[in-house]
Amino acid sequence: MVSGLRRDSLSEDFAVYFRDLGKAIGGESRLVPLPRTLEGHFTKAVQVRPEIAAKVRATLSNVIVERLDPPAQFDAVIVTNVFVYFGRAELALALANIQGMLKPGGYLLHNELRPEVEELGRYVGLVPVQARTIQVSAGGARTPLLDAFVIQQRR
Ligand SMILES: C[S@@+](CC[C@H](N)C(=O)[O-])C[C@H]1O[C@@H](n2cnc3c(N)ncnc32)[C@H](O)[C@@H]1O
């Protein structure tokens, strides 16, 4: 787990969050040597406990043109830094497919604030719950580092 964020640009809150990140699923590990270029950044390697790793399955899927087979009934789908690459048609297809992967009442969490995502989401039954811009870092002398989150819920 490597973050591109520098230690000197973030709040104490983030330092505490990053220190504890991964504790619920494993322990910090020195197994992965990290490049020297990352000195001064938040970096960490976590060795995931075997019983947790055994519960995780991965699969490749193109969210624009594929649905999972057998169909998934997820409680939540998290999509970060992906929708930004999609135009309107791709977004509509991806949202319809994600809606099909969620249980009724399940949540889609993403970080794309484009109004189209809300508009198209409503068409497929993903209603907006919350959306915010968040300041990740003050940025020091540089521009503040901003991100966003959006929560939509399957009807
Ligand atoms: C900038 S990376 C973001 C990775 C990670 N989610 C994050 O926030 O760090 C963009 C990711 O979108 C995935 N992606 C792009 N088009 C996709 C599609 N049609 N279906 C599924 N994944 C796609 C790419 O494979 C890549 O992993």
mmCIF file with all atom_site columns, C-alpha atoms and ligand atoms in Angstrom:
data_model
loop_
_atom_site.group_PDB
_atom_site.id
_atom_site.type_symbol
_atom_site.label_atom_id
_atom_site.label_alt_id
_atom_site.label_comp_id
_atom_site.label_asym_id
_atom_site.label_entity_id
_atom_site.label_seq_id
_atom_site.pdbx_PDB_ins_code
_atom_site.Cartn_x
_atom_site.Cartn_y
_atom_site.Cartn_z
_atom_site.occupancy
_atom_site.B_iso_or_equiv
_atom_site.pdbx_formal_charge
_atom_site.auth_seq_id
_atom_site.auth_comp_id
_atom_site.auth_asym_id
_atom_site.auth_atom_id
_atom_site.pdbx_PDB_model_num
ATOM   1   C CA  . MET A 1 1   ? 0.000   0.000   0.000   1.00 0.00 ? 1   MET A CA  1
ATOM   2   C CA  . VAL A 1 2   ? 1.691   3.165   -1.139  1.00 0.00 ? 2   VAL A CA  1
ATOM   3   C CA  . SER A 1 3   ? 0.318   6.640   -1.030  1.00 0.00 ? 3   SER A CA  1
ATOM   4   C CA  . GLY A 1 4   ? 1.629   9.424   -3.235  1.00 0.00 ? 4   GLY A CA  1
ATOM   5   C CA  . LEU A 1 5   ? 0.966   11.858  -0.397  1.00 0.00 ? 5   LEU A CA  1
ATOM   6   C CA  . ARG A 1 6   ? 3.870   13.543  1.367   1.00 0.00 ? 6   ARG A CA  1
ATOM   7   C CA  . ARG A 1 7   ? 4.080   13.315  5.147   1.00 0.00 ? 7   ARG A CA  1
ATOM   8   C CA  . ASP A 1 8   ? 4.734   17.046  5.510   1.00 0.00 ? 8   ASP A CA  1
ATOM   9   C CA  . SER A 1 9   ? 1.587   18.152  3.648   1.00 0.00 ? 9   SER A CA  1
ATOM   10  C CA  . LEU A 1 10  ? -1.148  16.387  5.591   1.00 0.00 ? 10  LEU A CA  1
ATOM   11  C CA  . SER A 1 11  ? -2.917  16.722  8.882   1.00 0.00 ? 11  SER A CA  1
ATOM   12  C CA  . GLU A 1 12  ? -2.277  14.731  12.044  1.00 0.00 ? 12  GLU A CA  1
ATOM   13  C CA  . ASP A 1 13  ? -5.718  13.154  11.501  1.00 0.00 ? 13  ASP A CA  1
ATOM   14  C CA  . PHE A 1 14  ? -4.568  11.665  8.208   1.00 0.00 ? 14  PHE A CA  1
ATOM   15  C CA  . ALA A 1 15  ? -1.348  10.385  9.824   1.00 0.00 ? 15  ALA A CA  1
ATOM   16  C CA  . VAL A 1 16  ? -3.417  8.555   12.467  1.00 0.00 ? 16  VAL A CA  1
ATOM   17  C CA  . TYR A 1 17  ? -5.783  7.195   9.801   1.00 0.00 ? 17  TYR A CA  1
ATOM   18  C CA  . PHE A 1 18  ? -2.851  5.930   7.704   1.00 0.00 ? 18  PHE A CA  1
ATOM   19  C CA  . ARG A 1 19  ? -1.095  4.409   10.743  1.00 0.00 ? 19  ARG A CA  1
ATOM   20  C CA  . ASP A 1 20  ? -4.200  2.329   11.565  1.00 0.00 ? 20  ASP A CA  1
ATOM   21  C CA  . LEU A 1 21  ? -5.108  1.496   7.966   1.00 0.00 ? 21  LEU A CA  1
ATOM   22  C CA  . GLY A 1 22  ? -5.043  -2.286  7.423   1.00 0.00 ? 22  GLY A CA  1
ATOM   23  C CA  . LYS A 1 23  ? -4.997  -3.238  11.134  1.00 0.00 ? 23  LYS A CA  1
ATOM   24  C CA  . ALA A 1 24  ? -8.398  -4.945  10.886  1.00 0.00 ? 24  ALA A CA  1
ATOM   25  C CA  . ILE A 1 25  ? -7.208  -7.328  8.157   1.00 0.00 ? 25  ILE A CA  1
ATOM   26  C CA  . GLY A 1 26  ? -3.516  -7.908  8.916   1.00 0.00 ? 26  GLY A CA  1
ATOM   27  C CA  . GLY A 1 27  ? -0.266  -6.547  10.251  1.00 0.00 ? 27  GLY A CA  1
ATOM   28  C CA  . GLU A 1 28  ? 2.386   -4.228  8.959   1.00 0.00 ? 28  GLU A CA  1
ATOM   29  C CA  . SER A 1 29  ? 5.057   -6.020  6.972   1.00 0.00 ? 29  SER A CA  1
ATOM   30  C CA  . ARG A 1 30  ? 8.527   -5.165  5.748   1.00 0.00 ? 30  ARG A CA  1
ATOM   31  C CA  . LEU A 1 31  ? 8.338   -7.823  3.013   1.00 0.00 ? 31  LEU A CA  1
ATOM   32  C CA  . VAL A 1 32  ? 8.116   -5.308  0.201   1.00 0.00 ? 32  VAL A CA  1
ATOM   33  C CA  . PRO A 1 33  ? 11.160  -3.065  -0.181  1.00 0.00 ? 33  PRO A CA  1
ATOM   34  C CA  . LEU A 1 34  ? 9.907   0.385   -1.101  1.00 0.00 ? 34  LEU A CA  1
ATOM   35  C CA  . PRO A 1 35  ? 11.779  2.616   -3.571  1.00 0.00 ? 35  PRO A CA  1
ATOM   36  C CA  . ARG A 1 36  ? 13.929  5.426   -2.094  1.00 0.00 ? 36  ARG A CA  1
ATOM   37  C CA  . THR A 1 37  ? 11.983  7.941   -4.196  1.00 0.00 ? 37  THR A CA  1
ATOM   38  C CA  . LEU A 1 38  ? 9.075   7.417   -1.776  1.00 0.00 ? 38  LEU A CA  1
ATOM   39  C CA  . GLU A 1 39  ? 11.008  8.690   1.245   1.00 0.00 ? 39  GLU A CA  1
ATOM   40  C CA  . GLY A 1 40  ? 8.988   11.410  2.935   1.00 0.00 ? 40  GLY A CA  1
ATOM   41  C CA  . HIS A 1 41  ? 5.705   9.901   1.697   1.00 0.00 ? 41  HIS A CA  1
ATOM   42  C CA  . PHE A 1 42  ? 3.092   7.886   3.523   1.00 0.00 ? 42  PHE A CA  1
ATOM   43  C CA  . THR A 1 43  ? 4.044   4.283   2.713   1.00 0.00 ? 43  THR A CA  1
ATOM   44  C CA  . LYS A 1 44  ? 3.212   0.939   4.247   1.00 0.00 ? 44  LYS A CA  1
ATOM   45  C CA  . ALA A 1 45  ? 3.017   -2.754  3.376   1.00 0.00 ? 45  ALA A CA  1
ATOM   46  C CA  . VAL A 1 46  ? 0.342   -4.886  5.036   1.00 0.00 ? 46  VAL A CA  1
ATOM   47  C CA  . GLN A 1 47  ? 0.436   -8.665  5.209   1.00 0.00 ? 47  GLN A CA  1
ATOM   48  C CA  . VAL A 1 48  ? -3.197  -9.759  5.051   1.00 0.00 ? 48  VAL A CA  1
ATOM   49  C CA  . ARG A 1 49  ? -4.189  -12.595 7.400   1.00 0.00 ? 49  ARG A CA  1
ATOM   50  C CA  . PRO A 1 50  ? -4.766  -15.869 5.462   1.00 0.00 ? 50  PRO A CA  1
ATOM   51  C CA  . GLU A 1 51  ? -8.392  -16.262 6.602   1.00 0.00 ? 51  GLU A CA  1
ATOM   52  C CA  . ILE A 1 52  ? -9.173  -12.792 5.274   1.00 0.00 ? 52  ILE A CA  1
ATOM   53  C CA  . ALA A 1 53  ? -7.306  -13.364 1.995   1.00 0.00 ? 53  ALA A CA  1
ATOM   54  C CA  . ALA A 1 54  ? -9.240  -16.632 1.515   1.00 0.00 ? 54  ALA A CA  1
ATOM   55  C CA  . LYS A 1 55  ? -12.505 -14.676 1.512   1.00 0.00 ? 55  LYS A CA  1
ATOM   56  C CA  . VAL A 1 56  ? -11.452 -12.366 -1.306  1.00 0.00 ? 56  VAL A CA  1
ATOM   57  C CA  . ARG A 1 57  ? -12.058 -13.231 -4.941  1.00 0.00 ? 57  ARG A CA  1
ATOM   58  C CA  . ALA A 1 58  ? -10.990 -11.171 -7.906  1.00 0.00 ? 58  ALA A CA  1
ATOM   59  C CA  . THR A 1 59  ? -12.233 -11.180 -11.452 1.00 0.00 ? 59  THR A CA  1
ATOM   60  C CA  . LEU A 1 60  ? -11.677 -9.073  -14.537 1.00 0.00 ? 60  LEU A CA  1
ATOM   61  C CA  . SER A 1 61  ? -14.699 -7.375  -16.006 1.00 0.00 ? 61  SER A CA  1
ATOM   62  C CA  . ASN A 1 62  ? -15.344 -4.483  -18.358 1.00 0.00 ? 62  ASN A CA  1
ATOM   63  C CA  . VAL A 1 63  ? -18.013 -2.541  -16.472 1.00 0.00 ? 63  VAL A CA  1
ATOM   64  C CA  . ILE A 1 64  ? -19.271 -0.896  -19.673 1.00 0.00 ? 64  ILE A CA  1
ATOM   65  C CA  . VAL A 1 65  ? -20.111 -4.046  -21.614 1.00 0.00 ? 65  VAL A CA  1
ATOM   66  C CA  . GLU A 1 66  ? -20.154 -6.895  -19.079 1.00 0.00 ? 66  GLU A CA  1
ATOM   67  C CA  . ARG A 1 67  ? -22.180 -8.090  -16.131 1.00 0.00 ? 67  ARG A CA  1
ATOM   68  C CA  . LEU A 1 68  ? -21.027 -10.716 -13.675 1.00 0.00 ? 68  LEU A CA  1
ATOM   69  C CA  . ASP A 1 69  ? -22.228 -14.260 -14.273 1.00 0.00 ? 69  ASP A CA  1
ATOM   70  C CA  . PRO A 1 70  ? -23.664 -15.548 -11.988 1.00 0.00 ? 70  PRO A CA  1
ATOM   71  C CA  . PRO A 1 71  ? -25.168 -12.137 -11.158 1.00 0.00 ? 71  PRO A CA  1
ATOM   72  C CA  . ALA A 1 72  ? -23.696 -10.381 -8.130  1.00 0.00 ? 72  ALA A CA  1
ATOM   73  C CA  . GLN A 1 73  ? -25.796 -9.028  -5.276  1.00 0.00 ? 73  GLN A CA  1
ATOM   74  C CA  . PHE A 1 74  ? -23.269 -6.733  -3.621  1.00 0.00 ? 74  PHE A CA  1
ATOM   75  C CA  . ASP A 1 75  ? -24.012 -4.524  -0.615  1.00 0.00 ? 75  ASP A CA  1
ATOM   76  C CA  . ALA A 1 76  ? -21.659 -1.899  -2.048  1.00 0.00 ? 76  ALA A CA  1
ATOM   77  C CA  . VAL A 1 77  ? -19.656 -1.145  -5.172  1.00 0.00 ? 77  VAL A CA  1
ATOM   78  C CA  . ILE A 1 78  ? -16.690 1.254   -4.899  1.00 0.00 ? 78  ILE A CA  1
ATOM   79  C CA  . VAL A 1 79  ? -15.415 2.948   -8.042  1.00 0.00 ? 79  VAL A CA  1
ATOM   80  C CA  . THR A 1 80  ? -12.616 5.493   -7.672  1.00 0.00 ? 80  THR A CA  1
ATOM   81  C CA  . ASN A 1 81  ? -10.897 7.319   -10.518 1.00 0.00 ? 81  ASN A CA  1
ATOM   82  C CA  . VAL A 1 82  ? -12.661 5.292   -13.217 1.00 0.00 ? 82  VAL A CA  1
ATOM   83  C CA  . PHE A 1 83  ? -15.789 7.234   -14.299 1.00 0.00 ? 83  PHE A CA  1
ATOM   84  C CA  . VAL A 1 84  ? -13.602 10.208  -15.165 1.00 0.00 ? 84  VAL A CA  1
ATOM   85  C CA  . TYR A 1 85  ? -12.505 8.322   -18.321 1.00 0.00 ? 85  TYR A CA  1
ATOM   86  C CA  . PHE A 1 86  ? -16.073 7.649   -19.522 1.00 0.00 ? 86  PHE A CA  1
ATOM   87  C CA  . GLY A 1 87  ? -18.203 9.775   -21.860 1.00 0.00 ? 87  GLY A CA  1
ATOM   88  C CA  . ARG A 1 88  ? -21.975 9.970   -21.497 1.00 0.00 ? 88  ARG A CA  1
ATOM   89  C CA  . ALA A 1 89  ? -22.764 6.705   -23.319 1.00 0.00 ? 89  ALA A CA  1
ATOM   90  C CA  . GLU A 1 90  ? -20.122 4.734   -21.387 1.00 0.00 ? 90  GLU A CA  1
ATOM   91  C CA  . LEU A 1 91  ? -21.321 6.227   -18.108 1.00 0.00 ? 91  LEU A CA  1
ATOM   92  C CA  . ALA A 1 92  ? -24.929 5.223   -18.825 1.00 0.00 ? 92  ALA A CA  1
ATOM   93  C CA  . LEU A 1 93  ? -23.900 1.632   -19.611 1.00 0.00 ? 93  LEU A CA  1
ATOM   94  C CA  . ALA A 1 94  ? -21.570 1.385   -16.593 1.00 0.00 ? 94  ALA A CA  1
ATOM   95  C CA  . LEU A 1 95  ? -24.223 2.732   -14.198 1.00 0.00 ? 95  LEU A CA  1
ATOM   96  C CA  . ALA A 1 96  ? -26.837 0.303   -15.553 1.00 0.00 ? 96  ALA A CA  1
ATOM   97  C CA  . ASN A 1 97  ? -24.402 -2.602  -15.098 1.00 0.00 ? 97  ASN A CA  1
ATOM   98  C CA  . ILE A 1 98  ? -23.440 -1.507  -11.576 1.00 0.00 ? 98  ILE A CA  1
ATOM   99  C CA  . GLN A 1 99  ? -27.108 -1.149  -10.652 1.00 0.00 ? 99  GLN A CA  1
ATOM   100 C CA  . GLY A 1 100 ? -27.494 -4.765  -11.785 1.00 0.00 ? 100 GLY A CA  1
ATOM   101 C CA  . MET A 1 101 ? -24.670 -5.855  -9.436  1.00 0.00 ? 101 MET A CA  1
ATOM   102 C CA  . LEU A 1 102 ? -26.203 -4.251  -6.320  1.00 0.00 ? 102 LEU A CA  1
ATOM   103 C CA  . LYS A 1 103 ? -28.813 -5.552  -3.908  1.00 0.00 ? 103 LYS A CA  1
ATOM   104 C CA  . PRO A 1 104 ? -31.858 -3.309  -3.547  1.00 0.00 ? 104 PRO A CA  1
ATOM   105 C CA  . GLY A 1 105 ? -30.739 -0.736  -0.959  1.00 0.00 ? 105 GLY A CA  1
ATOM   106 C CA  . GLY A 1 106 ? -27.055 -1.322  -1.829  1.00 0.00 ? 106 GLY A CA  1
ATOM   107 C CA  . TYR A 1 107 ? -24.667 1.606   -2.285  1.00 0.00 ? 107 TYR A CA  1
ATOM   108 C CA  . LEU A 1 108 ? -22.460 2.857   -5.090  1.00 0.00 ? 108 LEU A CA  1
ATOM   109 C CA  . LEU A 1 109 ? -19.567 4.956   -3.760  1.00 0.00 ? 109 LEU A CA  1
ATOM   110 C CA  . HIS A 1 110 ? -17.454 6.896   -6.274  1.00 0.00 ? 110 HIS A CA  1
ATOM   111 C CA  . ASN A 1 111 ? -15.583 10.160  -6.718  1.00 0.00 ? 111 ASN A CA  1
ATOM   112 C CA  . GLU A 1 112 ? -17.016 11.607  -9.946  1.00 0.00 ? 112 GLU A CA  1
ATOM   113 C CA  . LEU A 1 113 ? -18.907 14.863  -9.338  1.00 0.00 ? 113 LEU A CA  1
ATOM   114 C CA  . ARG A 1 114 ? -20.036 15.381  -12.956 1.00 0.00 ? 114 ARG A CA  1
ATOM   115 C CA  . PRO A 1 115 ? -23.799 16.159  -12.868 1.00 0.00 ? 115 PRO A CA  1
ATOM   116 C CA  . GLU A 1 116 ? -24.338 13.543  -15.616 1.00 0.00 ? 116 GLU A CA  1
ATOM   117 C CA  . VAL A 1 117 ? -23.588 10.759  -13.137 1.00 0.00 ? 117 VAL A CA  1
ATOM   118 C CA  . GLU A 1 118 ? -26.464 11.887  -10.927 1.00 0.00 ? 118 GLU A CA  1
ATOM   119 C CA  . GLU A 1 119 ? -28.795 12.412  -13.911 1.00 0.00 ? 119 GLU A CA  1
ATOM   120 C CA  . LEU A 1 120 ? -28.026 9.039   -15.539 1.00 0.00 ? 120 LEU A CA  1
ATOM   121 C CA  . GLY A 1 121 ? -27.988 7.314   -12.164 1.00 0.00 ? 121 GLY A CA  1
ATOM   122 C CA  . ARG A 1 122 ? -31.594 8.405   -11.556 1.00 0.00 ? 122 ARG A CA  1
ATOM   123 C CA  . TYR A 1 123 ? -32.651 6.824   -14.882 1.00 0.00 ? 123 TYR A CA  1
ATOM   124 C CA  . VAL A 1 124 ? -31.303 3.443   -13.792 1.00 0.00 ? 124 VAL A CA  1
ATOM   125 C CA  . GLY A 1 125 ? -32.516 3.649   -10.189 1.00 0.00 ? 125 GLY A CA  1
ATOM   126 C CA  . LEU A 1 126 ? -29.353 4.832   -8.430  1.00 0.00 ? 126 LEU A CA  1
ATOM   127 C CA  . VAL A 1 127 ? -30.564 7.757   -6.368  1.00 0.00 ? 127 VAL A CA  1
ATOM   128 C CA  . PRO A 1 128 ? -28.125 10.312  -4.927  1.00 0.00 ? 128 PRO A CA  1
ATOM   129 C CA  . VAL A 1 129 ? -27.664 10.203  -1.156  1.00 0.00 ? 129 VAL A CA  1
ATOM   130 C CA  . GLN A 1 130 ? -24.667 12.494  -0.532  1.00 0.00 ? 130 GLN A CA  1
ATOM   131 C CA  . ALA A 1 131 ? -21.894 14.189  -2.481  1.00 0.00 ? 131 ALA A CA  1
ATOM   132 C CA  . ARG A 1 132 ? -19.045 16.370  -1.248  1.00 0.00 ? 132 ARG A CA  1
ATOM   133 C CA  . THR A 1 133 ? -15.753 17.850  -2.290  1.00 0.00 ? 133 THR A CA  1
ATOM   134 C CA  . ILE A 1 134 ? -13.115 17.090  0.315   1.00 0.00 ? 134 ILE A CA  1
ATOM   135 C CA  . GLN A 1 135 ? -9.783  18.752  0.949   1.00 0.00 ? 135 GLN A CA  1
ATOM   136 C CA  . VAL A 1 136 ? -7.221  16.005  1.421   1.00 0.00 ? 136 VAL A CA  1
ATOM   137 C CA  . SER A 1 137 ? -4.310  18.336  2.070   1.00 0.00 ? 137 SER A CA  1
ATOM   138 C CA  . ALA A 1 138 ? -3.723  22.045  2.518   1.00 0.00 ? 138 ALA A CA  1
ATOM   139 C CA  . GLY A 1 139 ? -0.951  21.686  -0.025  1.00 0.00 ? 139 GLY A CA  1
ATOM   140 C CA  . GLY A 1 140 ? 1.448   24.062  1.786   1.00 0.00 ? 140 GLY A CA  1
ATOM   141 C CA  . ALA A 1 141 ? 2.805   26.501  -0.770  1.00 0.00 ? 141 ALA A CA  1
ATOM   142 C CA  . ARG A 1 142 ? 1.216   24.410  -3.508  1.00 0.00 ? 142 ARG A CA  1
ATOM   143 C CA  . THR A 1 143 ? -2.440  24.191  -4.569  1.00 0.00 ? 143 THR A CA  1
ATOM   144 C CA  . PRO A 1 144 ? -4.708  22.373  -2.081  1.00 0.00 ? 144 PRO A CA  1
ATOM   145 C CA  . LEU A 1 145 ? -5.277  18.713  -2.913  1.00 0.00 ? 145 LEU A CA  1
ATOM   146 C CA  . LEU A 1 146 ? -8.996  18.077  -3.428  1.00 0.00 ? 146 LEU A CA  1
ATOM   147 C CA  . ASP A 1 147 ? -11.019 14.936  -4.023  1.00 0.00 ? 147 ASP A CA  1
ATOM   148 C CA  . ALA A 1 148 ? -14.711 14.096  -3.849  1.00 0.00 ? 148 ALA A CA  1
ATOM   149 C CA  . PHE A 1 149 ? -17.082 11.381  -2.815  1.00 0.00 ? 149 PHE A CA  1
ATOM   150 C CA  . VAL A 1 150 ? -20.547 10.574  -4.070  1.00 0.00 ? 150 VAL A CA  1
ATOM   151 C CA  . ILE A 1 151 ? -22.940 8.021   -2.606  1.00 0.00 ? 151 ILE A CA  1
ATOM   152 C CA  . GLN A 1 152 ? -25.841 6.691   -4.685  1.00 0.00 ? 152 GLN A CA  1
ATOM   153 C CA  . GLN A 1 153 ? -28.281 4.051   -3.481  1.00 0.00 ? 153 GLN A CA  1
ATOM   154 C CA  . ARG A 1 154 ? -30.092 1.408   -5.495  1.00 0.00 ? 154 ARG A CA  1
ATOM   155 C CA  . ARG A 1 155 ? -33.838 1.825   -5.051  1.00 0.00 ? 155 ARG A CA  1
HETATM 156 C C1  . LIG B 2 .   ? -6.725  5.547   -12.620 1.00 0.00 ? 1   LIG B C1  1
HETATM 157 S S1  . LIG B 2 .   ? -7.061  3.827   -12.365 1.00 0.00 ? 1   LIG B S1  1
HETATM 158 C C2  . LIG B 2 .   ? -7.873  3.865   -10.792 1.00 0.00 ? 1   LIG B C2  1
HETATM 159 C C3  . LIG B 2 .   ? -7.497  2.682   -9.976  1.00 0.00 ? 1   LIG B C3  1
HETATM 160 C C4  . LIG B 2 .   ? -8.082  2.663   -8.544  1.00 0.00 ? 1   LIG B C4  1
HETATM 161 N N1  . LIG B 2 .   ? -9.519  2.477   -8.588  1.00 0.00 ? 1   LIG B N1  1
HETATM 162 C C5  . LIG B 2 .   ? -7.705  3.908   -7.795  1.00 0.00 ? 1   LIG B C5  1
HETATM 163 O O1  . LIG B 2 .   ? -8.541  4.740   -7.488  1.00 0.00 ? 1   LIG B O1  1
HETATM 164 O O2  . LIG B 2 .   ? -6.509  4.059   -7.515  1.00 0.00 ? 1   LIG B O2  1
HETATM 165 C C6  . LIG B 2 .   ? -8.352  3.547   -13.529 1.00 0.00 ? 1   LIG B C6  1
HETATM 166 C C7  . LIG B 2 .   ? -8.831  2.104   -13.520 1.00 0.00 ? 1   LIG B C7  1
HETATM 167 O O3  . LIG B 2 .   ? -10.028 2.033   -14.284 1.00 0.00 ? 1   LIG B O3  1
HETATM 168 C C8  . LIG B 2 .   ? -10.071 0.751   -14.868 1.00 0.00 ? 1   LIG B C8  1
HETATM 169 N N2  . LIG B 2 .   ? -11.002 0.785   -15.985 1.00 0.00 ? 1   LIG B N2  1
HETATM 170 C C9  . LIG B 2 .   ? -11.007 1.626   -17.050 1.00 0.00 ? 1   LIG B C9  1
HETATM 171 N N3  . LIG B 2 .   ? -12.024 1.330   -17.873 1.00 0.00 ? 1   LIG B N3  1
HETATM 172 C C10 . LIG B 2 .   ? -12.685 0.266   -17.332 1.00 0.00 ? 1   LIG B C10 1
HETATM 173 C C11 . LIG B 2 .   ? -13.811 -0.507  -17.721 1.00 0.00 ? 1   LIG B C11 1
HETATM 174 N N4  . LIG B 2 .   ? -14.465 -0.263  -18.843 1.00 0.00 ? 1   LIG B N4  1
HETATM 175 N N5  . LIG B 2 .   ? -14.202 -1.527  -16.909 1.00 0.00 ? 1   LIG B N5  1
HETATM 176 C C12 . LIG B 2 .   ? -13.549 -1.790  -15.751 1.00 0.00 ? 1   LIG B C12 1
HETATM 177 N N6  . LIG B 2 .   ? -12.469 -1.080  -15.318 1.00 0.00 ? 1   LIG B N6  1
HETATM 178 C C13 . LIG B 2 .   ? -12.043 -0.067  -16.119 1.00 0.00 ? 1   LIG B C13 1
HETATM 179 C C14 . LIG B 2 .   ? -8.628  0.529   -15.301 1.00 0.00 ? 1   LIG B C14 1
HETATM 180 O O4  . LIG B 2 .   ? -8.368  -0.831  -15.483 1.00 0.00 ? 1   LIG B O4  1
HETATM 181 C C15 . LIG B 2 .   ? -7.856  1.117   -14.130 1.00 0.00 ? 1   LIG B C15 1
HETATM 182 O O5  . LIG B 2 .   ? -7.569  0.115   -13.190 1.00 0.00 ? 1   LIG B O5  1
#
